[in-house]
Every structure is written in structure tokens, then in C-alpha cells.
Amino acid sequence: MLNPTYDFRGRDFLALGDFSSEEIQFLLEEAIKLKQMQKKRIPHPYLQGKVLGMIFEKSSTRTRVSFEVGMYQLGGQAIFLSSNDIQLGRGETISDTAHVLSRYVDGIMIRTFAHAKVEELASVASIPVINGLTDTHHPCQVLADLLTILEHKGKLAGLKLCYVGDGNNMANSLLEGAVKVGMDIAIATPVGYEPDEQVVAQVLALAAKNEVEVTITTDPVVAMQDADVVYTDVWASMGQESEQQKRLAEFAAYQVNGKLTAHAKSDFIFLHCLPAHRGEEVSVDIVDGPHSVVFDEAENRLHAQKAILKALMGG
Ligand code: CP
Ligand code: NVA
């Protein structure tokens, strides 16, 4: 029998804050096993005959392709449901969509704007729901990020992650992920662009318990001090296109470049969820330079998500 602590069957994957440190560790171990099997071309059809419906209300390269390929490698199938094409985009309710999809497919992955929409979908659906990015969370990305850091650094606990830029979905999910695995985290944003208040409050409460240091500052140099992992993301996320010009000016001092990373440890690794805007949030020499592991990170979306899919939809 499965250890009940790690029995994910039927659960949703909406935010890392919903999972224990042990559960996150378990998913990382599963991802490593699935990655090894895939590399050795050992078949692993844990989801044979299962179908994942993938609702996209925003663009995607990595999330769409990695979930689709992941389902295929697990012996199942994925259906791409663009909100331009399904009735959700014409005003059908999220609740009716949840009821109907629950009769056809075995799991739903959704990328949308408001996190509350994903929560509503999950509360109505009788099948697992996976958050493929909302305005406030991107948990699948951070599971892949943790896997990448573990592979390159050999550990997670005791490291320091520095995130510089917008206090967006990435910043929120990185905060939740870091404290769960015992990693110190420092976030530097301009005034007015801090991470979500509720996430910060929850993370601070847990940080004290887990003896992890959480720093939220406006000073990128302070955040960067002795960092093992350096992370940034776009200054204007999907849905914020109209703020692009204003943000370019307000974030100008927050570019991750050689001058700033000089304050990190000499063997720091650089991560970015991608897509990257070279010359904006990150300089070319950093994102394309020797410290960068962004394509290992992108690959790990596949392996980390296969662990999530197997855990939620398998058995
Ligand atoms: N990092 C990430 O989620 O990429 P996509 O927007 O291409 O899915
Ligand atoms: N913060 C970015 C992440 C893209 C993967 C966005 O939401 O657009």
C-alpha cells in the first residue's frame, strides 16, 4: 500500500504551498526516476488509456509541448483546448466546463489569468486539475526548477536563491517552493511590484519553522549577495502587454547582468522560466553564458510534470 502521506491520487496541483516538504521531495525523486527511464528508452506507460484535457487561455510553448509529450510518453494522450475554440471562450461557465470535461477526460491542465478560476474548476471537477500558470502561481515550472537546481548543485537545503525582477507568478511560486525545500530566498523588486502579500505572509510563517531565511527587498545587490542560484523573469507578463513601456523604465535597475551577478557566488547557476527578453530582464552574456542552465530547466518541465501526472492520475 502507498504511504498515505504520498498518495496524490485524485488531488489537484494548484500551488506548491498545498504540498508538504516530503511530498515535494517525493515528486522530485519520481521525476528523476522517470527522466532516467526516458533517457534509457525504457517504456513507462503508467497512464495507458488516460487522457489529459489542456485548456489554454494564454500562449505557451514549453507547457503545451511538455505536457503533450509527457502524456504520450506515459502511454496516454493529451487534447489541446484553446479558449478561442471551446465554448468557455464564448461565455460557458467554468463550472459547466468542469462538469462536462469530468465526463470525458481523466485530468485537466489549465493555463489562465485569475487563480480563482483554477480553484473553481478544481472544486467542481471530479478529476485532478493541474495549474499550468495563473497570474499568481506557476507551480509546475518551480518543480522543474527545483529538479534543475538539485541536478546541478547536488542538494537544495542550505542553498540561497536570488530572484530579481517582477514580483509575479514566478516569484510567488519560487517563494513557496524554496521554503518547502529549505532553501534561503531573496527577492528584489521595484517598489509596487512586490510578490503577493498573502503568499509572503504564509511563506514567512513557514520560514521561521523551517529555519529558512526569506528576504524581500528593493535592493538587487542585497538580494544577490552570495547567491547559489540566480533567477529572473520577464518584466511584463502575459496580460500586462499594455504596461510594457512603463515597466521597462521602472525595472531598468533590475537587469540581471555581469555587474549584478558579481555579488553572487562564483559558481552560481542562472535560471529563467523562459521566454526571455534578452537585453531587458537579463543580459545576453548571462542567459547565453556559462552559468546558464535554462535549457536543462526547460527540459525538466517534461520530467517534473510526468511525475505530477503519474502521481495524480496514475494507479
Ligand atoms: N515557462 C513556460 O511556462 O513557458 P511557456 O509559456 O512557453 O509554456
Ligand atoms: N511571468 C510570465 C511567465 C511565463 C512562463 C508570464 O506570466 O507571462
Short mmCIF file of C-alpha atoms and ligand atoms in Angstrom, two decimals:
data_model
loop_
_atom_site.label_atom_id
_atom_site.label_comp_id
_atom_site.label_asym_id
_atom_site.label_seq_id
_atom_site.Cartn_x
_atom_site.Cartn_y
_atom_site.Cartn_z
CA MET A 1 0.00 0.00 0.00
CA LEU A 2 1.16 3.53 -0.74
CA ASN A 3 2.28 5.63 2.17
CA PRO A 4 -0.85 7.79 2.71
CA THR A 5 1.36 10.91 3.01
CA TYR A 6 2.37 10.46 -0.61
CA ASP A 7 -0.96 9.36 -2.01
CA PHE A 8 -1.72 12.09 -4.53
CA ARG A 9 -4.43 10.20 -6.41
CA GLY A 10 -7.39 12.44 -7.20
CA ARG A 11 -5.75 15.53 -5.75
CA ASP A 12 -5.19 18.80 -7.63
CA PHE A 13 -1.87 20.52 -8.28
CA LEU A 14 -2.68 24.23 -7.95
CA ALA A 15 0.12 25.71 -5.82
CA LEU A 16 3.25 24.35 -4.13
CA GLY A 17 2.03 25.75 -0.82
CA ASP A 18 -0.61 22.97 -0.81
CA PHE A 19 2.07 20.25 -0.57
CA SER A 20 4.32 19.17 2.27
CA SER A 21 8.12 19.24 2.03
CA GLU A 22 8.09 15.43 1.92
CA GLU A 23 5.56 15.37 -0.92
CA ILE A 24 7.66 17.79 -2.98
CA GLN A 25 10.75 15.69 -2.28
CA PHE A 26 8.82 12.58 -3.38
CA LEU A 27 7.76 14.22 -6.67
CA LEU A 28 11.38 15.23 -7.35
CA GLU A 29 12.54 11.66 -6.76
CA GLU A 30 9.81 10.38 -9.08
CA ALA A 31 10.86 12.91 -11.73
CA ILE A 32 14.47 11.70 -11.54
CA LYS A 33 13.34 8.08 -12.00
CA LEU A 34 11.10 8.97 -14.95
CA LYS A 35 13.88 11.01 -16.53
CA GLN A 36 16.29 8.07 -16.25
CA MET A 37 13.74 5.72 -17.79
CA GLN A 38 13.12 8.11 -20.67
CA LYS A 39 16.86 8.56 -21.30
CA LYS A 40 17.31 4.77 -21.40
CA ARG A 41 14.20 4.43 -23.57
CA ILE A 42 12.60 2.11 -21.03
CA PRO A 43 8.81 2.19 -21.64
CA HIS A 44 6.81 3.51 -18.66
CA PRO A 45 3.13 3.51 -19.65
CA TYR A 46 1.75 4.40 -16.22
CA LEU A 47 -1.14 6.35 -17.80
CA GLN A 48 -2.10 3.93 -20.55
CA GLY A 49 -5.57 4.78 -21.88
CA LYS A 50 -5.76 8.02 -19.89
CA VAL A 51 -6.49 11.41 -21.44
CA LEU A 52 -5.48 14.89 -20.25
CA GLY A 53 -7.53 17.89 -21.41
CA MET A 54 -5.36 21.03 -21.68
CA ILE A 55 -7.19 24.39 -21.55
CA PHE A 56 -5.11 27.35 -22.68
CA GLU A 57 -6.34 30.94 -22.26
CA LYS A 58 -2.77 32.24 -22.75
CA SER A 59 0.05 31.36 -25.17
CA SER A 60 2.58 28.62 -24.45
CA THR A 61 5.48 26.74 -25.97
CA ARG A 62 7.02 24.75 -23.08
CA THR A 63 3.89 23.97 -21.09
CA ARG A 64 1.87 22.81 -24.05
CA VAL A 65 4.59 20.70 -25.65
CA SER A 66 5.95 19.19 -22.42
CA PHE A 67 2.51 18.15 -21.14
CA GLU A 68 1.54 16.73 -24.52
CA VAL A 69 4.80 14.80 -24.94
CA GLY A 70 4.69 13.76 -21.27
CA MET A 71 1.24 12.20 -21.64
CA TYR A 72 2.39 10.42 -24.80
CA GLN A 73 5.48 9.01 -23.07
CA LEU A 74 3.28 7.84 -20.18
CA GLY A 75 1.12 5.89 -22.61
CA GLY A 76 -1.80 8.32 -22.60
CA GLN A 77 -2.98 11.20 -24.73
CA ALA A 78 -3.47 14.95 -24.40
CA ILE A 79 -6.10 17.13 -26.04
CA PHE A 80 -5.26 20.80 -26.67
CA LEU A 81 -8.27 23.01 -25.90
CA SER A 82 -7.68 26.62 -26.90
CA SER A 83 -10.15 29.00 -25.27
CA ASN A 84 -10.58 30.52 -28.76
CA ASP A 85 -12.15 27.28 -29.88
CA ILE A 86 -14.09 25.93 -26.91
CA GLN A 87 -17.34 27.36 -25.53
CA LEU A 88 -15.53 28.64 -22.41
CA GLY A 89 -14.21 31.43 -24.62
CA ARG A 90 -17.81 32.31 -25.57
CA GLY A 91 -19.08 32.56 -22.02
CA GLU A 92 -19.87 28.97 -20.97
CA THR A 93 -19.23 28.85 -17.24
CA ILE A 94 -16.13 27.32 -15.71
CA SER A 95 -18.45 25.17 -13.59
CA ASP A 96 -20.27 23.67 -16.59
CA THR A 97 -16.94 23.17 -18.34
CA ALA A 98 -15.64 21.30 -15.28
CA HIS A 99 -18.72 19.05 -15.12
CA VAL A 100 -18.57 18.21 -18.83
CA LEU A 101 -14.83 17.60 -19.07
CA SER A 102 -15.01 15.37 -15.99
CA ARG A 103 -17.23 13.01 -18.05
CA TYR A 104 -14.68 12.72 -20.88
CA VAL A 105 -11.12 13.04 -19.67
CA ASP A 106 -9.05 11.82 -16.69
CA GLY A 107 -7.36 15.10 -15.79
CA ILE A 108 -7.35 18.78 -16.73
CA MET A 109 -4.38 21.11 -17.12
CA ILE A 110 -5.36 24.77 -17.33
CA ARG A 111 -3.42 27.98 -18.08
CA THR A 112 -5.42 31.09 -17.37
CA PHE A 113 -5.48 34.54 -15.74
CA ALA A 114 -7.19 34.58 -12.32
CA HIS A 115 -6.08 31.88 -9.89
CA ALA A 116 -9.64 31.80 -8.53
CA LYS A 117 -10.79 30.38 -11.87
CA VAL A 118 -8.50 27.38 -11.49
CA GLU A 119 -9.68 26.92 -7.91
CA GLU A 120 -13.30 26.96 -9.08
CA LEU A 121 -12.53 24.47 -11.85
CA ALA A 122 -10.83 22.18 -9.34
CA SER A 123 -13.63 22.45 -6.80
CA VAL A 124 -16.25 21.38 -9.36
CA ALA A 125 -14.29 18.85 -11.43
CA SER A 126 -14.33 15.25 -10.22
CA ILE A 127 -10.91 14.69 -11.81
CA PRO A 128 -7.46 16.15 -10.93
CA VAL A 129 -6.76 19.71 -12.07
CA ILE A 130 -3.21 20.94 -12.72
CA ASN A 131 -2.29 24.61 -12.77
CA GLY A 132 -0.27 25.34 -15.91
CA LEU A 133 0.17 29.01 -14.89
CA THR A 134 -2.10 31.68 -13.46
CA ASP A 135 -1.43 35.35 -12.76
CA THR A 136 -0.24 34.39 -9.28
CA HIS A 137 1.25 30.87 -9.48
CA HIS A 138 3.35 28.66 -11.77
CA PRO A 139 3.94 25.54 -9.65
CA CYS A 140 4.89 23.13 -12.48
CA GLN A 141 7.68 25.48 -13.50
CA VAL A 142 9.06 25.65 -9.98
CA LEU A 143 9.02 21.86 -9.55
CA ALA A 144 11.13 21.70 -12.73
CA ASP A 145 13.36 24.48 -11.37
CA LEU A 146 13.96 22.58 -8.12
CA LEU A 147 14.84 19.46 -10.12
CA THR A 148 17.32 21.50 -12.18
CA ILE A 149 18.94 23.04 -9.10
CA LEU A 150 19.18 19.61 -7.45
CA GLU A 151 20.87 18.15 -10.54
CA HIS A 152 23.40 20.98 -10.81
CA LYS A 153 24.10 21.58 -7.12
CA GLY A 154 23.51 18.10 -5.68
CA LYS A 155 21.25 19.49 -2.95
CA LEU A 156 18.53 22.06 -2.24
CA ALA A 157 18.56 22.67 1.51
CA GLY A 158 21.17 25.20 2.55
CA LEU A 159 21.39 26.94 -0.84
CA LYS A 160 20.41 30.55 -1.48
CA LEU A 161 18.21 31.54 -4.41
CA CYS A 162 18.07 35.16 -5.54
CA TYR A 163 15.20 36.38 -7.74
CA VAL A 164 15.44 39.84 -9.25
CA GLY A 165 12.61 41.50 -11.18
CA ASP A 166 8.83 41.47 -11.06
CA GLY A 167 7.10 40.00 -8.00
CA ASN A 168 4.91 37.91 -10.32
CA ASN A 169 3.66 34.32 -10.55
CA MET A 170 7.24 33.04 -10.73
CA ALA A 171 8.33 34.98 -7.66
CA ASN A 172 5.32 33.69 -5.69
CA SER A 173 5.82 30.05 -6.64
CA LEU A 174 9.59 30.25 -6.06
CA LEU A 175 8.92 31.60 -2.57
CA GLU A 176 6.58 28.69 -1.82
CA GLY A 177 8.96 26.13 -3.29
CA ALA A 178 12.13 27.44 -1.66
CA VAL A 179 10.84 27.44 1.91
CA LYS A 180 9.43 23.92 1.48
CA VAL A 181 12.83 22.52 0.47
CA GLY A 182 14.90 24.50 2.98
CA MET A 183 16.43 26.99 0.54
CA ASP A 184 17.03 30.61 1.54
CA ILE A 185 15.38 33.01 -0.89
CA ALA A 186 15.91 36.73 -1.51
CA ILE A 187 13.62 38.66 -3.83
CA ALA A 188 14.39 42.14 -5.14
CA THR A 189 11.67 44.11 -6.91
CA PRO A 190 10.97 47.79 -7.53
CA VAL A 191 8.54 49.43 -5.09
CA GLY A 192 4.98 48.49 -6.03
CA TYR A 193 5.99 45.20 -7.70
CA GLU A 194 6.43 43.04 -4.60
CA PRO A 195 5.26 39.40 -4.53
CA ASP A 196 1.69 38.59 -3.44
CA GLU A 197 1.08 39.67 0.17
CA GLN A 198 -0.81 36.52 1.11
CA VAL A 199 1.92 34.27 -0.31
CA VAL A 200 4.61 36.25 1.53
CA ALA A 201 2.72 36.02 4.84
CA GLN A 202 2.31 32.23 4.51
CA VAL A 203 5.91 31.76 3.44
CA LEU A 204 7.26 33.87 6.31
CA ALA A 205 5.31 31.82 8.83
CA LEU A 206 6.74 28.59 7.41
CA ALA A 207 10.26 30.03 7.01
CA ALA A 208 10.59 30.54 10.74
CA LYS A 209 9.59 26.90 11.31
CA ASN A 210 11.88 25.53 8.58
CA GLU A 211 14.77 27.82 9.62
CA VAL A 212 14.93 29.35 6.16
CA GLU A 213 15.80 32.97 5.53
CA VAL A 214 13.35 34.96 3.36
CA THR A 215 14.35 38.45 2.25
CA ILE A 216 12.08 40.81 0.33
CA THR A 217 13.94 43.95 -0.68
CA THR A 218 14.10 46.68 -3.30
CA ASP A 219 17.90 46.36 -3.49
CA PRO A 220 19.10 43.79 -6.08
CA VAL A 221 22.67 43.89 -4.71
CA VAL A 222 21.46 42.92 -1.23
CA ALA A 223 19.40 40.07 -2.69
CA MET A 224 22.27 38.84 -4.88
CA GLN A 225 24.82 38.56 -2.06
CA ASP A 226 26.36 35.05 -2.10
CA ALA A 227 23.53 33.53 -4.13
CA ASP A 228 23.94 29.96 -5.43
CA VAL A 229 21.03 30.31 -7.83
CA VAL A 230 20.09 33.46 -9.75
CA TYR A 231 16.62 33.73 -11.28
CA THR A 232 14.70 36.30 -13.25
CA ASP A 233 11.59 36.50 -15.43
CA VAL A 234 10.02 38.94 -17.87
CA TRP A 235 9.11 42.39 -16.58
CA ALA A 236 5.68 42.34 -18.25
CA SER A 237 3.84 39.02 -18.00
CA MET A 238 1.11 37.73 -20.29
CA GLY A 239 -1.87 40.04 -19.88
CA GLN A 240 0.33 43.05 -18.97
CA GLU A 241 1.38 43.94 -22.52
CA SER A 242 -0.06 47.46 -22.25
CA GLU A 243 2.30 48.18 -19.31
CA GLN A 244 5.42 47.13 -21.23
CA GLN A 245 6.84 50.65 -21.77
CA LYS A 246 6.15 51.84 -18.23
CA ARG A 247 7.71 48.69 -16.82
CA LEU A 248 10.83 48.97 -19.00
CA ALA A 249 11.57 52.29 -17.29
CA GLU A 250 10.66 51.17 -13.77
CA PHE A 251 12.69 47.94 -13.93
CA ALA A 252 15.79 49.37 -15.64
CA ALA A 253 17.95 48.98 -12.50
CA TYR A 254 16.85 45.35 -12.06
CA GLN A 255 18.57 43.70 -15.04
CA VAL A 256 20.47 40.51 -14.23
CA ASN A 257 23.87 41.15 -15.80
CA GLY A 258 27.56 40.61 -15.10
CA LYS A 259 27.81 43.60 -12.79
CA LEU A 260 24.96 42.39 -10.58
CA THR A 261 25.91 38.69 -10.59
CA ALA A 262 29.43 39.67 -9.45
CA HIS A 263 27.80 39.69 -5.99
CA ALA A 264 26.63 36.06 -6.31
CA LYS A 265 28.83 33.03 -5.53
CA SER A 266 31.39 32.45 -8.30
CA ASP A 267 29.75 29.12 -9.21
CA PHE A 268 26.17 30.42 -9.34
CA ILE A 269 23.73 28.93 -11.83
CA PHE A 270 21.30 31.09 -13.79
CA LEU A 271 17.67 30.07 -14.30
CA HIS A 272 14.85 31.67 -16.26
CA CYS A 273 11.46 30.06 -16.89
CA LEU A 274 11.57 31.40 -20.48
CA PRO A 275 10.59 33.02 -22.77
CA ALA A 276 13.41 35.51 -22.11
CA HIS A 277 13.71 39.08 -23.31
CA ARG A 278 17.45 39.49 -23.90
CA GLY A 279 18.67 42.96 -23.03
CA GLU A 280 15.70 43.58 -20.72
CA GLU A 281 15.47 41.45 -17.57
CA VAL A 282 18.70 39.61 -18.45
CA SER A 283 21.81 40.45 -20.46
CA VAL A 284 22.86 38.20 -23.33
CA ASP A 285 26.15 37.21 -21.67
CA ILE A 286 24.25 35.80 -18.66
CA VAL A 287 21.36 33.98 -20.34
CA ASP A 288 23.63 32.56 -23.05
CA GLY A 289 26.75 32.34 -20.86
CA PRO A 290 28.50 29.55 -18.91
CA HIS A 291 26.38 29.91 -15.74
CA SER A 292 23.10 29.48 -17.59
CA VAL A 293 21.16 26.21 -17.28
CA VAL A 294 17.95 27.48 -18.88
CA PHE A 295 17.62 24.68 -21.42
CA ASP A 296 18.18 21.94 -18.83
CA GLU A 297 15.48 23.77 -16.90
CA ALA A 298 13.12 23.79 -19.89
CA GLU A 299 13.75 20.07 -20.47
CA ASN A 300 12.95 19.35 -16.84
CA ARG A 301 9.41 20.66 -17.32
CA LEU A 302 8.79 17.36 -19.10
CA HIS A 303 10.19 15.11 -16.38
CA ALA A 304 8.75 17.06 -13.42
CA GLN A 305 5.28 17.17 -14.97
CA LYS A 306 5.36 13.46 -15.76
CA ALA A 307 5.90 12.90 -12.04
CA ILE A 308 2.88 15.12 -11.29
CA LEU A 309 0.71 13.39 -13.91
CA LYS A 310 1.67 9.90 -12.68
CA ALA A 311 1.06 10.86 -9.05
CA LEU A 312 -2.35 12.47 -9.66
CA MET A 313 -3.75 10.36 -12.47
CA GLY A 314 -1.96 7.01 -12.05
CA GLY A 315 -2.95 3.92 -10.10
N1 CP B 1 7.98 28.68 -18.89
C1 CP B 1 6.80 28.48 -19.50
O1 CP B 1 5.78 28.22 -18.88
O2 CP B 1 6.84 28.58 -20.86
P1 CP B 1 5.60 28.62 -21.85
O3 CP B 1 4.89 29.93 -21.63
O4 CP B 1 6.21 28.53 -23.21
O5 CP B 1 4.69 27.47 -21.57
N1 NVA B 2 5.62 35.60 -15.71
C1 NVA B 2 5.47 35.05 -17.04
C2 NVA B 2 5.85 33.61 -17.06
C3 NVA B 2 5.77 32.96 -18.40
C4 NVA B 2 6.10 31.50 -18.37
C5 NVA B 2 4.05 35.26 -17.50
O1 NVA B 2 3.13 35.03 -16.71
O2 NVA B 2 3.85 35.66 -18.65
#
